[in-house]
Coordinates of C-alpha atoms and ligand atoms in Angstrom, one line a residue:
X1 CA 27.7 -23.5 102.1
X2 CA 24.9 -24.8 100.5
X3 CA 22.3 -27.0 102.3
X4 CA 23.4 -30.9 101.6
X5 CA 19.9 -31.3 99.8
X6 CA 19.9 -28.4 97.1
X7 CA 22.0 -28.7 93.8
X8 CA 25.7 -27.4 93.9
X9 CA 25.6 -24.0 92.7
X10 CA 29.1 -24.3 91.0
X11 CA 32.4 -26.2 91.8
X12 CA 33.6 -23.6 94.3
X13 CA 30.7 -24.1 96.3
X14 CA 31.4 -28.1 96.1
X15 CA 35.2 -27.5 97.0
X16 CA 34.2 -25.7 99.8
X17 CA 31.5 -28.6 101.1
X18 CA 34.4 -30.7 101.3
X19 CA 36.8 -28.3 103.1
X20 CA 34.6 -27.1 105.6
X21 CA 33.6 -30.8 106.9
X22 CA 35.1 -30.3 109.9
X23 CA 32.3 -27.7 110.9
X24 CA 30.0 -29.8 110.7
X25 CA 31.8 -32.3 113.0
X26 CA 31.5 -29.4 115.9
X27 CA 28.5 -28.5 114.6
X28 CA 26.9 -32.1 115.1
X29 CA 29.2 -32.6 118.4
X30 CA 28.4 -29.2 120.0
X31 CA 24.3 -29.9 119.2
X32 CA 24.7 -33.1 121.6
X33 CA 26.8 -31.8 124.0
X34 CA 25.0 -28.9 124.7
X35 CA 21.9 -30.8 125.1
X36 CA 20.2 -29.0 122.2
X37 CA 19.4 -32.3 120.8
X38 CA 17.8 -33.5 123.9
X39 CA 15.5 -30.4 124.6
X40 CA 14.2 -30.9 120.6
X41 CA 13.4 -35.0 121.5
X42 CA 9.7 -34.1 122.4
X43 CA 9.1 -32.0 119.3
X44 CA 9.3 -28.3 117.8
X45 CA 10.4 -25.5 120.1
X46 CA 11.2 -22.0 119.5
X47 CA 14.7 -21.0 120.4
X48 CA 14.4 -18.5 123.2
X49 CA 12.2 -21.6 124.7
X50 CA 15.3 -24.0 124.6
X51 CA 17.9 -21.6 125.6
X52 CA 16.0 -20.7 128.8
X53 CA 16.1 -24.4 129.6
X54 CA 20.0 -24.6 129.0
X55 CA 21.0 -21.1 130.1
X56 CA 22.3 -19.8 127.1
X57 CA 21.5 -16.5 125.3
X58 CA 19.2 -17.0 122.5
X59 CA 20.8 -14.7 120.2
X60 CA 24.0 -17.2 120.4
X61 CA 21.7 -20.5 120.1
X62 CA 20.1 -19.7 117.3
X63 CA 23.0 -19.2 115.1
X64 CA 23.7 -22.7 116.0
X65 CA 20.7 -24.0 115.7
X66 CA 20.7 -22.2 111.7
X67 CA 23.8 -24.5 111.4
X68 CA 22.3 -27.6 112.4
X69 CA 19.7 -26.7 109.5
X70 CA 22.3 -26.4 107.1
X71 CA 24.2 -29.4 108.2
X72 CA 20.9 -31.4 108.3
X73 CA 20.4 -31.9 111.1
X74 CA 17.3 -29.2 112.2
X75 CA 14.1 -27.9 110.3
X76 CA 13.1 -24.2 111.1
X77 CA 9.7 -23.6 111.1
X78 CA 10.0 -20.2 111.4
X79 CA 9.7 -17.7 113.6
X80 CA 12.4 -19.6 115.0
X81 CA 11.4 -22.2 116.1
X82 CA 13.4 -25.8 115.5
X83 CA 12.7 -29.7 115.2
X84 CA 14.9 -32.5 114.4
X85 CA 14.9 -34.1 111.2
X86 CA 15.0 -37.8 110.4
X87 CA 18.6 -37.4 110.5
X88 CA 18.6 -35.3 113.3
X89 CA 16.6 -38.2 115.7
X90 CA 19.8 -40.0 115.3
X91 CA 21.6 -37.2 117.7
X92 CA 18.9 -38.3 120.6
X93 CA 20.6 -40.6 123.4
X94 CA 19.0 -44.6 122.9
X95 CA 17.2 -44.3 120.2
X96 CA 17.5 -47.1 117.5
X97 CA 19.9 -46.1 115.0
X98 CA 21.8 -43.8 117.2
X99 CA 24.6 -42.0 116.3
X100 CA 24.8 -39.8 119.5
X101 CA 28.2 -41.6 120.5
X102 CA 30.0 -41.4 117.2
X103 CA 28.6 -37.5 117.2
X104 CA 30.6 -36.9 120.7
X105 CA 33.5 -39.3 120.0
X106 CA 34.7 -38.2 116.9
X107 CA 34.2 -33.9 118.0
X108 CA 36.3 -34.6 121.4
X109 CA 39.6 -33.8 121.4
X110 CA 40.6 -38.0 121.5
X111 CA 39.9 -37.8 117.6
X112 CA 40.2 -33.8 117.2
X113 CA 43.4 -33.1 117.8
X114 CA 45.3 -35.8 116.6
X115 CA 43.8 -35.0 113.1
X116 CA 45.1 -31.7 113.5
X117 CA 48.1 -33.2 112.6
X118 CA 47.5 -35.3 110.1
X119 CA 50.9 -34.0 108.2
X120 CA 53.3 -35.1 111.0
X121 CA 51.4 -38.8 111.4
X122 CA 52.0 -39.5 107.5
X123 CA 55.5 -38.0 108.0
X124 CA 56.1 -40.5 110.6
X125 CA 54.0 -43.1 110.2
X126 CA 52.9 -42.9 113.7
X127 CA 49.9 -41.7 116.1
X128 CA 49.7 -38.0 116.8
X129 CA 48.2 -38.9 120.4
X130 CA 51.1 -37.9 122.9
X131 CA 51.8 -34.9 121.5
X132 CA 48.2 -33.4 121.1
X133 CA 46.6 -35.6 124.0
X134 CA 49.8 -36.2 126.4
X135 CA 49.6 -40.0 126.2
X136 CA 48.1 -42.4 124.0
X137 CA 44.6 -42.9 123.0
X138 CA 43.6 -45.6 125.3
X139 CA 45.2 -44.1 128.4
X140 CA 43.6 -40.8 127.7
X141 CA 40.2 -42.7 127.3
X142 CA 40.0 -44.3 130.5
X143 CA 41.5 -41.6 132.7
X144 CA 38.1 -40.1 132.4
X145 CA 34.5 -42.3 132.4
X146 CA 33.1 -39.7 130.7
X147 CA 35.3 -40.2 128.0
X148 CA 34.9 -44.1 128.4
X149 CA 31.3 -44.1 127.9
X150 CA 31.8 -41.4 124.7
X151 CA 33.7 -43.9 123.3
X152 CA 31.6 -47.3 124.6
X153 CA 28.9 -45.2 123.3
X154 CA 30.2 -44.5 119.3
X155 CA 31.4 -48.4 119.1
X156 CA 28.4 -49.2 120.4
X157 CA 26.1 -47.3 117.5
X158 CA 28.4 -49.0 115.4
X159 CA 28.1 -52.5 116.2
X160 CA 24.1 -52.4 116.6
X161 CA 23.4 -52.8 113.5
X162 CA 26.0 -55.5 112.2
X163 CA 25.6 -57.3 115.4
X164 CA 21.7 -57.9 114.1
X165 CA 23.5 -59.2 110.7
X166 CA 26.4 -61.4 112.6
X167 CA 23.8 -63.2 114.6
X168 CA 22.1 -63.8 111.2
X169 CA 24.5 -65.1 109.5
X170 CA 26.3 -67.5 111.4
X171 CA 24.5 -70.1 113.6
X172 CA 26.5 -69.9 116.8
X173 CA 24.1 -72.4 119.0
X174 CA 26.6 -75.4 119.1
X175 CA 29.0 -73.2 120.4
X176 CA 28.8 -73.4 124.2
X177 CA 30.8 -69.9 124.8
X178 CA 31.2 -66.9 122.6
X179 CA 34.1 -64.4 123.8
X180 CA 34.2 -60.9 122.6
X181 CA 37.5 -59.5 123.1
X182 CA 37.6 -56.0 123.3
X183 CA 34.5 -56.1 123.3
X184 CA 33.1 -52.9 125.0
X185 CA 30.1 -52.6 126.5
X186 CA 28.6 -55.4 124.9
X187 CA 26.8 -54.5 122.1
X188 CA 27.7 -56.7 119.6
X189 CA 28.0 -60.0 121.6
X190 CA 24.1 -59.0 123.4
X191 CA 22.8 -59.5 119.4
X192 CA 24.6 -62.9 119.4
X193 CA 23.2 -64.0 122.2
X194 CA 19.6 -62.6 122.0
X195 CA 19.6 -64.3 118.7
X196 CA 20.9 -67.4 120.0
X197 CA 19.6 -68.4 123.8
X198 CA 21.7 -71.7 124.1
X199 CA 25.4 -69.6 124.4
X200 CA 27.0 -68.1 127.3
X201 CA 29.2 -64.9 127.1
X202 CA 32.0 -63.7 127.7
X203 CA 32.8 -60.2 127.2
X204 CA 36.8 -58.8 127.6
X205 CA 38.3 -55.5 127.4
X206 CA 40.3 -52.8 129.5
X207 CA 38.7 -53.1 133.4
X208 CA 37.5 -49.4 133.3
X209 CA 35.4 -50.3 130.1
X210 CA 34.1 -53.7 132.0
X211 CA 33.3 -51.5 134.9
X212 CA 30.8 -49.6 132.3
X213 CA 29.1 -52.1 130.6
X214 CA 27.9 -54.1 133.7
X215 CA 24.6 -51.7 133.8
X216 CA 24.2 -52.2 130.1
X217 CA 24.2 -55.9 130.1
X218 CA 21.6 -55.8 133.1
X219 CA 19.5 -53.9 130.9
X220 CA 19.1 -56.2 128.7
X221 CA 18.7 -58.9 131.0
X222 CA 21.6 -60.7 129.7
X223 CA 23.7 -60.0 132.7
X224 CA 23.5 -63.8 134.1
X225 CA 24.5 -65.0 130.6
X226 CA 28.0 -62.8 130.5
X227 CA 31.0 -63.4 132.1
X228 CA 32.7 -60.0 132.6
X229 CA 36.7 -60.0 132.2
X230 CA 38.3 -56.8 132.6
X231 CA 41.9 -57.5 131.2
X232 CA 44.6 -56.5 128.9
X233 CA 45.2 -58.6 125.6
X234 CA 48.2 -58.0 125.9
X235 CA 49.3 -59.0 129.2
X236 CA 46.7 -61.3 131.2
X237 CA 45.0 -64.0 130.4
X238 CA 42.7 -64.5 127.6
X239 CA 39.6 -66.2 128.5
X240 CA 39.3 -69.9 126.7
X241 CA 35.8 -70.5 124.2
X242 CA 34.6 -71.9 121.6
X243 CA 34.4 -68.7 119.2
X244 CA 36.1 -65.4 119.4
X245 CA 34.4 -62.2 117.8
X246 CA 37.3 -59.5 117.1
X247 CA 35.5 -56.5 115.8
X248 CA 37.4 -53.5 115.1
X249 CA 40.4 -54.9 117.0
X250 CA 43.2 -55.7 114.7
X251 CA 42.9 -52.4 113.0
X252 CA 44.0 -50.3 116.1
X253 CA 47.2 -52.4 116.0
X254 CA 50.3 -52.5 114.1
X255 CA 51.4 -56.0 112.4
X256 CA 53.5 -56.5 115.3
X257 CA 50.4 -56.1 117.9
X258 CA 47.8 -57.2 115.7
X259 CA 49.8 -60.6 115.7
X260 CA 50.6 -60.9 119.1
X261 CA 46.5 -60.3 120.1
X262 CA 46.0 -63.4 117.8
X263 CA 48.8 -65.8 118.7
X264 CA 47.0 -65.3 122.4
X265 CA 43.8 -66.0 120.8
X266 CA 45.0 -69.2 119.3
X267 CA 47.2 -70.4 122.1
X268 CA 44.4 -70.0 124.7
X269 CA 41.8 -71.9 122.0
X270 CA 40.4 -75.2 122.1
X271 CA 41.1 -77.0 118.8
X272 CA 38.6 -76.3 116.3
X273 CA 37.6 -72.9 117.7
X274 CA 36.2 -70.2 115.6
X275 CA 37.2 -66.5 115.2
X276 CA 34.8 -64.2 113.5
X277 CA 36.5 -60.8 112.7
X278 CA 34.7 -57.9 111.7
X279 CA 36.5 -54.8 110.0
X280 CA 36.4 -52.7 106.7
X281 CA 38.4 -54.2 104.5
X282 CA 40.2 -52.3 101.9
X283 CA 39.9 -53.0 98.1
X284 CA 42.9 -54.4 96.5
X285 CA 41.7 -52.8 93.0
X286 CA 42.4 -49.1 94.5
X287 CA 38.6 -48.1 93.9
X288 CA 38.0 -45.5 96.9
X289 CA 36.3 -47.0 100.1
X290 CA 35.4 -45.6 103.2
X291 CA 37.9 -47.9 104.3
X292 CA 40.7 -45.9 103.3
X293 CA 39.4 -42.9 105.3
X294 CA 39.3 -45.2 108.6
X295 CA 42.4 -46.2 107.6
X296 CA 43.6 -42.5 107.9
X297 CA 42.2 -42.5 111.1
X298 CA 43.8 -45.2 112.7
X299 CA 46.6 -43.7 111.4
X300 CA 46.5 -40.4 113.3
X301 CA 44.7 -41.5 116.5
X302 CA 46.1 -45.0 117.4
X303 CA 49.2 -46.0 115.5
X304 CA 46.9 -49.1 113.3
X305 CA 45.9 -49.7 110.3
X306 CA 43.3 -50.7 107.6
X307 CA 44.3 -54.2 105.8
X308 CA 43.2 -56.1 102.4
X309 CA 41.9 -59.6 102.3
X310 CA 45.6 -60.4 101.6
X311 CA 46.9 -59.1 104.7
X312 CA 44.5 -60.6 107.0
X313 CA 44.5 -64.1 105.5
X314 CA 48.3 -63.7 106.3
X315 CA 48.0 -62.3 109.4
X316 CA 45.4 -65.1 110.0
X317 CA 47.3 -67.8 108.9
X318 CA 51.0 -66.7 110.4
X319 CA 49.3 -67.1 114.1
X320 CA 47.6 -70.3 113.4
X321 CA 44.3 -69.3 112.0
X322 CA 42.4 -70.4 108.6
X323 CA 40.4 -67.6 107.2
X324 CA 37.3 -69.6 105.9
X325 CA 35.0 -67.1 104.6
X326 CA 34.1 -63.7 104.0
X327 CA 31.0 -62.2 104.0
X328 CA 30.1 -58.3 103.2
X329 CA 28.0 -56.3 105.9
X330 CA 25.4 -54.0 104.5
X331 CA 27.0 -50.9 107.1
X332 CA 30.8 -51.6 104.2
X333 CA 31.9 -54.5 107.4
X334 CA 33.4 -57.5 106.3
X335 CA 32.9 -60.5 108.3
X336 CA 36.0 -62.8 108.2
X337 CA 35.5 -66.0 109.6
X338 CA 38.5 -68.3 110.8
X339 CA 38.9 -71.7 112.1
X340 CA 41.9 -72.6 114.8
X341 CA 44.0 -74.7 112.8
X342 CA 44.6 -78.2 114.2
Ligands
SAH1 N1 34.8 -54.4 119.7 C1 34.1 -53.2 120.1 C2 35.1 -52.0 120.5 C3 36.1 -51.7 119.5 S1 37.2 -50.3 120.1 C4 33.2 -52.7 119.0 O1 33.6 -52.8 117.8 O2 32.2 -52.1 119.2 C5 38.6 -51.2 120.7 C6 38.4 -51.8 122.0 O3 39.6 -52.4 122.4 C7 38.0 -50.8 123.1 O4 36.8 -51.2 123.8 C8 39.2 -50.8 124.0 O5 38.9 -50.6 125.4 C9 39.7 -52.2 123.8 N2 41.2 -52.3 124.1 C10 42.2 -51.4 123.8 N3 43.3 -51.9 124.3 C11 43.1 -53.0 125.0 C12 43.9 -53.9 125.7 N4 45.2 -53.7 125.8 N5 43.3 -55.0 126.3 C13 42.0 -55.2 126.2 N6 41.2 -54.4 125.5 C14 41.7 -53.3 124.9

């Protein structure tokens, strides 16, 4: 395979960039996991060096570490001896712009295995989960804080940096409480209210993912602005505000699902409340999108689904919401805002 930055030598060699991708999945994955990525934080180190620290042979590491050079991710200044890249300092743990999460979440076996199976989801037009994980997603998630905080992790590296653009772009200081349901650990709903200092959180999703982001929220000194709810949208109570955020909600859910979560959202609502959902949305001209990919994804892993303007704005407005506006996201996120309907 040749390195992502030299020229293609023919259109084998591309065919087989594309086929191999999921090498560089476990190739990225296993570089954080091990704690390869870590070790290279302070700078260069020669390879017998980190695999001491680790306790690993150095005749194994290094053909790893070669990979992450090849996937990007690694520089060898020879005699073996490695540094991350620009890319690479995206692999390190709290870093702005990391990606360490998404690196962990989508090489464990939550996303792995399902995808394995890719064939039998289309076939059925249903998650892979229980048969490659034993029980679905969600349930396999939380059985396992390790694998909660993967996950809080990955959403969280997404939502960063459209949580900067959300706050932007919607003045959210006349409204007194901003919910985020399903809202992880926070992220997302911490930009909002950095940006604005007059609102009041509240922050909903599964208790063992409430239980995780208390810590977070402290860390940014936000904790005495954020209401914790751990909860099931589904089942209990969801809290009453003034504006919802819904980000990368609706497409883990069927229509059927996906409706219910909203009807709650309206029927718990004050009138005139706002609901600001944040999801790729996929072209309606059939022009290829990243969108379609994720859409493969929910597919496989959690039995959703990607949707067009179209289907939202009738998703929207069969559950008593107006969609208002949209507004693009420079990470490919659209912003739809709604309004309760009277
Ligand atoms: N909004 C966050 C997380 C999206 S992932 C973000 O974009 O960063 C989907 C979230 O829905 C997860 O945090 C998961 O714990 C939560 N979730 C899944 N099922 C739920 C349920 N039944 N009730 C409440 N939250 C749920």
């Amino acid at each position: 395979m040749a390195p992502p930055s030299e020229p293609l030598a023919s259109p084998t060699a591309q065919f087989m960039q594309y086929v191999t991708g999921y090498w560089i999945t476990q190739i990225l994955g296993t570089l954080v996991r091990l704690e390869v990525v870590e070790q290279l934080a302070g700078g260069p180190r020669p390879c017998d060096d980190v695999a001491r620290a680790l306790g690993l042979e150095g005749q194994h590491l290094y053909r790893l570490l070669r990979g992450g050079v090849t996937a990007g991710m690694l520089v060898e200044a020879p005699p073996r001896t490695f540094a991350l890249t620009p890319l690479g300092e995206a692999l390190r743990r709290g870093v702005p712009g990391s990606m360490r999460g998404m690196a962990l979440a989508m090489s464990n076996p939550g996303h792995w295995l399902p995808w394995g199976q890719l064939g039998e989801a289309v076939r059925t037009g249903r998650p892979r989960t229980q048969e490659t994980l034993g029980m679905d997603f969600w349930g396999w998630l939380n059985r396992d804080p390790v694998l909660t905080e993967e996950f809080a992790e990955a959403m969280g590296n997404i939502s960063d940096e459209v949580g900067v653009e959300l706050a932007a772009l919607h003045d959210f200081s006349s409204l007194a409480r901003v919910a985020d349901i399903g809202g992880s650990q926070g992220v997302l709903l911490g930009h909002v209210l950095k940006a604005h200092p007059g609102c009041r959180g509240i922050l909903f999703d599964q208790p063992a993912v409430i239980t995780s982001a208390r810590a977070r929220l402290e860390a940014q000194g936000l904790a005495d602005r954020v209401e914790l709810v751990g909860g099931d949208f589904f089942a209990s109570g969801i809290p009453e505000a003034e504006a919802y955020l819904l980000k990368f909600i609706l497409h883990d859910w069927p229509d059927a699902q996906a409706t219910r979560i909203l009807q709650r959202l309206h029927d718990g609502s004050p009138s005139g409340a706002r609901l600001f959902v944040l999801e790729q949305v996929i072209p309606d001209d059939g022009s290829p999108s990243f969108a379609s990919l994720l859409d493969l994804n929910m597919l496989a892993v959690v039995g959703g689904k990607e949707r067009t303007v179209d289907e939202f704005r009738t998703l929207l407005a069969a559950t008593g919401w107006t969609l208002e506006g949209i507004s693009p996201s420079r990470t490919g996120m659209s912003l739809l805002e709604a309004r309760r309907k009277l």
